PDB file of C-alpha atoms in Angstrom:
ATOM      1  CA  TYR X   1      10.844  -1.567  19.603  1.00 94.00           C
ATOM      2  CA  GLY X   2       7.740  -0.459  17.780  1.00 95.00           C
ATOM      3  CA  THR X   3       6.052   2.136  15.624  1.00 97.00           C
ATOM      4  CA  TYR X   4       2.860   4.106  16.123  1.00 97.00           C
ATOM      5  CA  GLY X   5       0.229   4.761  13.488  1.00 97.00           C
ATOM      6  CA  ILE X   6      -3.302   4.296  12.219  1.00 97.00           C
ATOM      7  CA  HIS X   7      -3.656   1.911   9.264  1.00 97.00           C
ATOM      8  CA  PRO X   8      -5.674   3.358   6.353  1.00 97.00           C
ATOM      9  CA  HIS X   9      -8.335   0.674   6.899  1.00 97.00           C
ATOM     10  CA  GLU X  10      -9.006   2.233  10.317  1.00 97.00           C
ATOM     11  CA  ALA X  11      -8.953   5.908   9.309  1.00 96.00           C
ATOM     12  CA  LYS X  12     -12.751   6.170   9.583  1.00 96.00           C
ATOM     13  CA  ASN X  13     -12.568   5.110  13.249  1.00 96.00           C
ATOM     14  CA  HIS X  14      -9.864   7.622  14.189  1.00 95.00           C
ATOM     15  CA  LYS X  15     -10.961  10.929  12.718  1.00 92.00           C
ATOM     16  CA  GLN X  16      -9.563  12.687  15.783  1.00 92.00           C
ATOM     17  CA  ILE X  17      -5.991  11.693  14.817  1.00 94.00           C
ATOM     18  CA  VAL X  18      -3.920  14.799  14.182  1.00 97.00           C
ATOM     19  CA  LYS X  19      -0.192  15.499  14.182  1.00 98.00           C
ATOM     20  CA  ASP X  20      -0.072  16.698  17.798  1.00 98.00           C
ATOM     21  CA  LEU X  21      -1.871  13.604  19.082  1.00 97.00           C
ATOM     22  CA  ILE X  22       0.527  11.330  17.206  1.00 98.00           C
ATOM     23  CA  LEU X  23       3.501  13.245  18.648  1.00 98.00           C
ATOM     24  CA  GLN X  24       2.011  12.958  22.136  1.00 97.00           C
ATOM     25  CA  LYS X  25       1.567   9.192  21.744  1.00 96.00           C
ATOM     26  CA  ILE X  26       5.103   8.554  20.492  1.00 96.00           C
ATOM     27  CA  SER X  27       6.592  10.670  23.298  1.00 96.00           C
ATOM     28  CA  MET X  28       5.131   8.230  25.839  1.00 96.00           C
ATOM     29  CA  ASN X  29       7.621   5.476  24.979  1.00 96.00           C
ATOM     30  CA  LYS X  30      11.287   5.847  24.005  1.00 94.00           C
ATOM     31  CA  LYS X  31      11.098   2.561  22.090  1.00 97.00           C
ATOM     32  CA  ILE X  32       8.782   3.992  19.409  1.00 97.00           C
ATOM     33  CA  ILE X  33      11.155   4.409  16.467  1.00 97.00           C
ATOM     34  CA  GLY X  34       8.813   5.066  13.543  1.00 98.00           C
ATOM     35  CA  ILE X  35       5.419   6.376  12.474  1.00 98.00           C
ATOM     36  CA  GLY X  36       2.952   4.135  10.681  1.00 97.00           C
ATOM     37  CA  GLU X  37       1.995   2.103   9.061  1.00 96.00           C
ATOM     38  CA  THR X  38      -0.074   4.755   7.372  1.00 98.00           C
ATOM     39  CA  GLY X  39      -1.007   5.501   3.787  1.00 98.00           C
ATOM     40  CA  LEU X  40      -3.707   4.759   1.251  1.00 98.00           C
ATOM     41  CA  ASP X  41      -5.573   1.570   0.417  1.00 97.00           C
ATOM     42  CA  PHE X  42      -8.028   2.002  -2.454  1.00 97.00           C
ATOM     43  CA  PHE X  43      -8.227  -1.753  -3.049  1.00 93.00           C
ATOM     44  CA  TYR X  44     -10.342  -2.532   0.003  1.00 93.00           C
ATOM     45  CA  ASN X  45     -11.596   1.006   0.721  1.00 91.00           C
ATOM     46  CA  HIS X  46     -12.492   0.079   4.313  1.00 94.00           C
ATOM     47  CA  SER X  47     -12.342   3.816   5.029  1.00 96.00           C
ATOM     48  CA  ASP X  48     -13.444   6.769   2.930  1.00 95.00           C
ATOM     49  CA  LYS X  49     -10.690   8.071   0.643  1.00 96.00           C
ATOM     50  CA  ASN X  50     -10.798  11.551   2.166  1.00 96.00           C
ATOM     51  CA  ASP X  51     -10.444  10.114   5.678  1.00 97.00           C
ATOM     52  CA  GLN X  52      -7.442   8.073   4.502  1.00 97.00           C
ATOM     53  CA  ILE X  53      -5.806  11.095   2.873  1.00 98.00           C
ATOM     54  CA  ARG X  54      -6.315  13.304   5.939  1.00 98.00           C
ATOM     55  CA  SER X  55      -4.910  10.637   8.277  1.00 98.00           C
ATOM     56  CA  PHE X  56      -1.939  10.010   5.965  1.00 98.00           C
ATOM     57  CA  GLU X  57      -1.057  13.710   5.888  1.00 98.00           C
ATOM     58  CA  GLU X  58      -1.256  14.044   9.681  1.00 98.00           C
ATOM     59  CA  HIS X  59       1.140  11.101  10.028  1.00 98.00           C
ATOM     60  CA  ILE X  60       3.511  12.720   7.501  1.00 98.00           C
ATOM     61  CA  LYS X  61       3.507  15.986   9.473  1.00 98.00           C
ATOM     62  CA  ALA X  62       4.279  14.070  12.679  1.00 98.00           C
ATOM     63  CA  SER X  63       7.090  12.187  10.917  1.00 98.00           C
ATOM     64  CA  ILE X  64       8.672  15.433   9.740  1.00 97.00           C
ATOM     65  CA  GLU X  65       8.413  17.117  13.145  1.00 97.00           C
ATOM     66  CA  SER X  66       9.696  14.101  15.090  1.00 97.00           C
ATOM     67  CA  ASN X  67      12.321  13.137  12.488  1.00 97.00           C
ATOM     68  CA  LEU X  68      11.113   9.528  12.731  1.00 98.00           C
ATOM     69  CA  PRO X  69      10.751   7.380   9.592  1.00 98.00           C
ATOM     70  CA  LEU X  70       7.324   7.122   7.976  1.00 98.00           C
ATOM     71  CA  ILE X  71       6.175   3.557   7.231  1.00 98.00           C
ATOM     72  CA  VAL X  72       3.901   3.702   4.191  1.00 98.00           C
ATOM     73  CA  HIS X  73       1.176   1.305   3.065  1.00 98.00           C
ATOM     74  CA  SER X  74       0.047   1.840  -0.539  1.00 98.00           C
ATOM     75  CA  ARG X  75      -2.385  -0.381  -2.426  1.00 97.00           C
ATOM     76  CA  ASP X  76      -4.100   0.623  -5.673  1.00 97.00           C
ATOM     77  CA  ALA X  77      -3.096   4.205  -4.887  1.00 97.00           C
ATOM     78  CA  GLU X  78       0.311   4.708  -6.498  1.00 98.00           C
ATOM     79  CA  ASP X  79      -0.275   8.090  -8.134  1.00 98.00           C
ATOM     80  CA  LEU X  80      -1.852   9.766  -5.123  1.00 98.00           C
ATOM     81  CA  THR X  81       0.587   8.191  -2.659  1.00 98.00           C
ATOM     82  CA  TYR X  82       3.489   9.578  -4.678  1.00 98.00           C
ATOM     83  CA  GLU X  83       1.830  12.970  -5.135  1.00 98.00           C
ATOM     84  CA  ILE X  84       1.305  13.392  -1.379  1.00 98.00           C
ATOM     85  CA  LEU X  85       4.789  12.163  -0.429  1.00 98.00           C
ATOM     86  CA  ALA X  86       6.415  14.373  -3.066  1.00 98.00           C
ATOM     87  CA  LYS X  87       4.480  17.421  -1.866  1.00 97.00           C
ATOM     88  CA  TYR X  88       5.909  17.082   1.645  1.00 97.00           C
ATOM     89  CA  SER X  89       9.360  15.824   0.609  1.00 95.00           C
ATOM     90  CA  LYS X  90      10.086  18.896  -1.491  1.00 89.00           C
ATOM     91  CA  LYS X  91      10.146  21.154   1.580  1.00 88.00           C
ATOM     92  CA  ASN X  92      11.201  18.740   4.311  1.00 91.00           C
ATOM     93  CA  ASP X  93      13.531  15.876   5.138  1.00 91.00           C
ATOM     94  CA  LEU X  94      10.970  13.063   5.059  1.00 97.00           C
ATOM     95  CA  LYS X  95      12.303   9.563   5.763  1.00 98.00           C
ATOM     96  CA  ILE X  96      10.147   7.082   3.826  1.00 98.00           C
ATOM     97  CA  LEU X  97       9.917   3.302   4.130  1.00 98.00           C
ATOM     98  CA  MET X  98       7.573   1.583   1.687  1.00 98.00           C
ATOM     99  CA  HIS X  99       6.209  -1.287   3.758  1.00 97.00           C
ATOM    100  CA  CYS X 100       5.632  -4.653   2.045  1.00 97.00           C
ATOM    101  CA  PHE X 101       6.286  -3.040  -1.326  1.00 98.00           C
ATOM    102  CA  THR X 102       4.328  -4.564  -4.211  1.00 97.00           C
ATOM    103  CA  GLY X 103       4.185  -1.532  -6.474  1.00 97.00           C
ATOM    104  CA  SER X 104       5.219  -1.066 -10.074  1.00 97.00           C
ATOM    105  CA  LYS X 105       8.755  -0.425 -11.338  1.00 98.00           C
ATOM    106  CA  LYS X 106       7.685   3.065 -12.387  1.00 98.00           C
ATOM    107  CA  PHE X 107       6.344   3.790  -8.889  1.00 98.00           C
ATOM    108  CA  ALA X 108       9.605   2.532  -7.346  1.00 98.00           C
ATOM    109  CA  GLU X 109      11.687   4.741  -9.645  1.00 98.00           C
ATOM    110  CA  LYS X 110       9.667   7.810  -8.667  1.00 98.00           C
ATOM    111  CA  LEU X 111       9.962   6.942  -4.971  1.00 98.00           C
ATOM    112  CA  LEU X 112      13.737   6.528  -5.303  1.00 98.00           C
ATOM    113  CA  ASP X 113      13.808  10.187  -6.337  1.00 97.00           C
ATOM    114  CA  LEU X 114      12.336  10.884  -2.873  1.00 97.00           C
ATOM    115  CA  ASN X 115      15.143   8.829  -1.272  1.00 97.00           C
ATOM    116  CA  ALA X 116      12.677   6.137  -0.146  1.00 98.00           C
ATOM    117  CA  TYR X 117      13.553   2.720   1.252  1.00 98.00           C
ATOM    118  CA  PHE X 118      11.683  -0.435   0.220  1.00 98.00           C
ATOM    119  CA  SER X 119      10.822  -3.464   2.335  1.00 98.00           C
ATOM    120  CA  ALA X 120      10.483  -6.885   0.714  1.00 98.00           C
ATOM    121  CA  SER X 121       8.014  -9.382   2.134  1.00 98.00           C
ATOM    122  CA  GLY X 122       7.437 -13.068   1.376  1.00 98.00           C
ATOM    123  CA  ILE X 123       5.589 -12.046  -1.800  1.00 98.00           C
ATOM    124  CA  ILE X 124       8.912 -11.810  -3.662  1.00 98.00           C
ATOM    125  CA  THR X 125       9.332 -15.582  -3.261  1.00 98.00           C
ATOM    126  CA  PHE X 126       6.046 -16.379  -5.010  1.00 98.00           C
ATOM    127  CA  LYS X 127       6.292 -17.856  -8.506  1.00 95.00           C
ATOM    128  CA  ASN X 128       3.719 -15.389  -9.891  1.00 96.00           C
ATOM    129  CA  SER X 129       5.600 -12.287  -8.668  1.00 97.00           C
ATOM    130  CA  GLN X 130       8.125 -11.995 -11.488  1.00 97.00           C
ATOM    131  CA  ASP X 131       7.398  -8.311 -12.171  1.00 98.00           C
ATOM    132  CA  LEU X 132       7.946  -7.516  -8.497  1.00 98.00           C
ATOM    133  CA  GLN X 133      11.164  -9.548  -8.505  1.00 98.00           C
ATOM    134  CA  LYS X 134      12.450  -7.480 -11.439  1.00 98.00           C
ATOM    135  CA  THR X 135      11.564  -4.304  -9.579  1.00 98.00           C
ATOM    136  CA  PHE X 136      13.556  -5.418  -6.525  1.00 98.00           C
ATOM    137  CA  GLN X 137      16.493  -6.277  -8.798  1.00 98.00           C
ATOM    138  CA  MET X 138      16.435  -2.649  -9.937  1.00 98.00           C
ATOM    139  CA  ILE X 139      16.211  -1.046  -6.477  1.00 98.00           C
ATOM    140  CA  PRO X 140      19.711  -0.221  -5.141  1.00 98.00           C
ATOM    141  CA  LEU X 141      20.977  -2.485  -2.370  1.00 98.00           C
ATOM    142  CA  ASP X 142      21.396   0.454   0.011  1.00 98.00           C
ATOM    143  CA  LYS X 143      17.622   1.106  -0.161  1.00 98.00           C
ATOM    144  CA  LEU X 144      16.416  -2.415   0.718  1.00 98.00           C
ATOM    145  CA  LEU X 145      14.996  -3.953   3.884  1.00 98.00           C
ATOM    146  CA  ILE X 146      13.262  -7.285   4.500  1.00 97.00           C
ATOM    147  CA  GLU X 147      10.218  -8.007   6.667  1.00 97.00           C
ATOM    148  CA  THR X 148       7.896 -10.802   7.710  1.00 95.00           C
ATOM    149  CA  ASP X 149       4.512  -9.023   7.613  1.00 93.00           C
ATOM    150  CA  SER X 150       3.690 -11.750  10.143  1.00 94.00           C
ATOM    151  CA  PRO X 151       1.230 -13.430  10.481  1.00 95.00           C
ATOM    152  CA  PHE X 152       0.536 -12.920   6.750  1.00 95.00           C
ATOM    153  CA  LEU X 153       2.395 -13.567   3.482  1.00 95.00           C
ATOM    154  CA  ALA X 154       4.546 -16.509   4.507  1.00 97.00           C
ATOM    155  CA  PRO X 155       7.307 -16.997   1.911  1.00 97.00           C
ATOM    156  CA  GLU X 156       7.967 -20.135  -0.075  1.00 97.00           C
ATOM    157  CA  PRO X 157       8.427 -22.907   1.040  1.00 96.00           C
ATOM    158  CA  ASN X 158       5.923 -22.036   3.788  1.00 96.00           C
ATOM    159  CA  ARG X 159       3.330 -20.268   1.660  1.00 95.00           C
ATOM    160  CA  GLY X 160      -0.173 -20.776   3.040  1.00 93.00           C
ATOM    161  CA  LYS X 161       1.043 -21.250   6.609  1.00 96.00           C
ATOM    162  CA  LYS X 162       0.813 -18.705   9.407  1.00 97.00           C
ATOM    163  CA  ASN X 163       3.872 -16.503   8.945  1.00 97.00           C
ATOM    164  CA  GLU X 164       6.397 -16.011  11.736  1.00 97.00           C
ATOM    165  CA  PRO X 165       9.637 -14.017  12.136  1.00 96.00           C
ATOM    166  CA  SER X 166      11.897 -17.051  11.609  1.00 96.00           C
ATOM    167  CA  PHE X 167      10.619 -17.297   8.004  1.00 98.00           C
ATOM    168  CA  VAL X 168      12.248 -13.974   7.089  1.00 97.00           C
ATOM    169  CA  LYS X 169      15.394 -15.897   6.129  1.00 97.00           C
ATOM    170  CA  PHE X 170      13.586 -17.295   3.070  1.00 98.00           C
ATOM    171  CA  THR X 171      12.705 -13.781   1.912  1.00 98.00           C
ATOM    172  CA  GLY X 172      16.303 -12.748   2.520  1.00 98.00           C
ATOM    173  CA  LYS X 173      17.685 -15.674   0.544  1.00 98.00           C
ATOM    174  CA  LYS X 174      15.415 -14.893  -2.396  1.00 98.00           C
ATOM    175  CA  LEU X 175      16.400 -11.232  -2.314  1.00 98.00           C
ATOM    176  CA  ALA X 176      20.094 -12.197  -2.200  1.00 98.00           C
ATOM    177  CA  ASP X 177      19.561 -14.383  -5.283  1.00 98.00           C
ATOM    178  CA  LEU X 178      17.789 -11.540  -7.091  1.00 98.00           C
ATOM    179  CA  LYS X 179      20.664  -9.160  -6.274  1.00 98.00           C
ATOM    180  CA  ASN X 180      23.247 -11.844  -7.159  1.00 98.00           C
ATOM    181  CA  ILE X 181      25.043 -11.501  -3.820  1.00 98.00           C
ATOM    182  CA  SER X 182      25.675 -13.840  -0.895  1.00 98.00           C
ATOM    183  CA  PHE X 183      23.067 -14.232   1.829  1.00 98.00           C
ATOM    184  CA  GLU X 184      25.618 -12.848   4.328  1.00 98.00           C
ATOM    185  CA  ASP X 185      26.150  -9.704   2.250  1.00 98.00           C
ATOM    186  CA  LEU X 186      22.389  -9.248   1.962  1.00 98.00           C
ATOM    187  CA  VAL X 187      21.982  -9.595   5.743  1.00 98.00           C
ATOM    188  CA  ASN X 188      24.779  -7.097   6.404  1.00 98.00           C
ATOM    189  CA  SER X 189      23.376  -4.600   3.910  1.00 98.00           C
ATOM    190  CA  THR X 190      19.768  -4.737   5.109  1.00 98.00           C
ATOM    191  CA  THR X 191      20.911  -4.520   8.745  1.00 98.00           C
ATOM    192  CA  ASN X 192      23.014  -1.444   7.941  1.00 98.00           C
ATOM    193  CA  ASN X 193      20.098   0.067   6.032  1.00 98.00           C
ATOM    194  CA  PHE X 194      17.787  -0.485   8.996  1.00 98.00           C
ATOM    195  CA  ASN X 195      20.245   1.146  11.398  1.00 97.00           C
ATOM    196  CA  LYS X 196      20.729   4.079   9.033  1.00 97.00           C
ATOM    197  CA  LEU X 197      16.988   4.656   8.617  1.00 98.00           C
ATOM    198  CA  PHE X 198      15.989   4.040  12.260  1.00 96.00           C
ATOM    199  CA  LYS X 199      18.937   5.834  13.866  1.00 86.00           C
TER     200      LYS X 199
END
């Protein structure tokens, strides 16, 4: 299974991307179950901000029309990411997954008001990610997923290596510790959350 989207880094190279084109692309394969990753990245700014915003909004419109979850990338763009998601969520049933979430506790709280889900990557296992760990402790269990972000962000004890899907267990074990539940309960919960979000 897969998802279809244009990363914000590439927005400048895909100015022709509009809602109808995204819908056409996802209709070509029944195994496309989500839209994205899309969003805003003002840390690297590989694409102009206006190009990123326009692309993000076209992906949101396609997500609403197709009823497929929107996978959101947000880096150094918390306020505007929230503002755009909130604008569309108020009038529509927008299913949001915050990919590789590294945002602030305040950002997470605001996104929870939009019924968003949050995906934890290997970053939560890093010793210097204590603020992020506290944020994931606060996020309700029924809103959590785990991911590899392979080939990047390998979790401890494999930090610095090329990441691979088998390493996701280390992220899961850390998240279970943070939530003070068994690894098995964490696995069951995140699996159920995935199936609920990606029906």
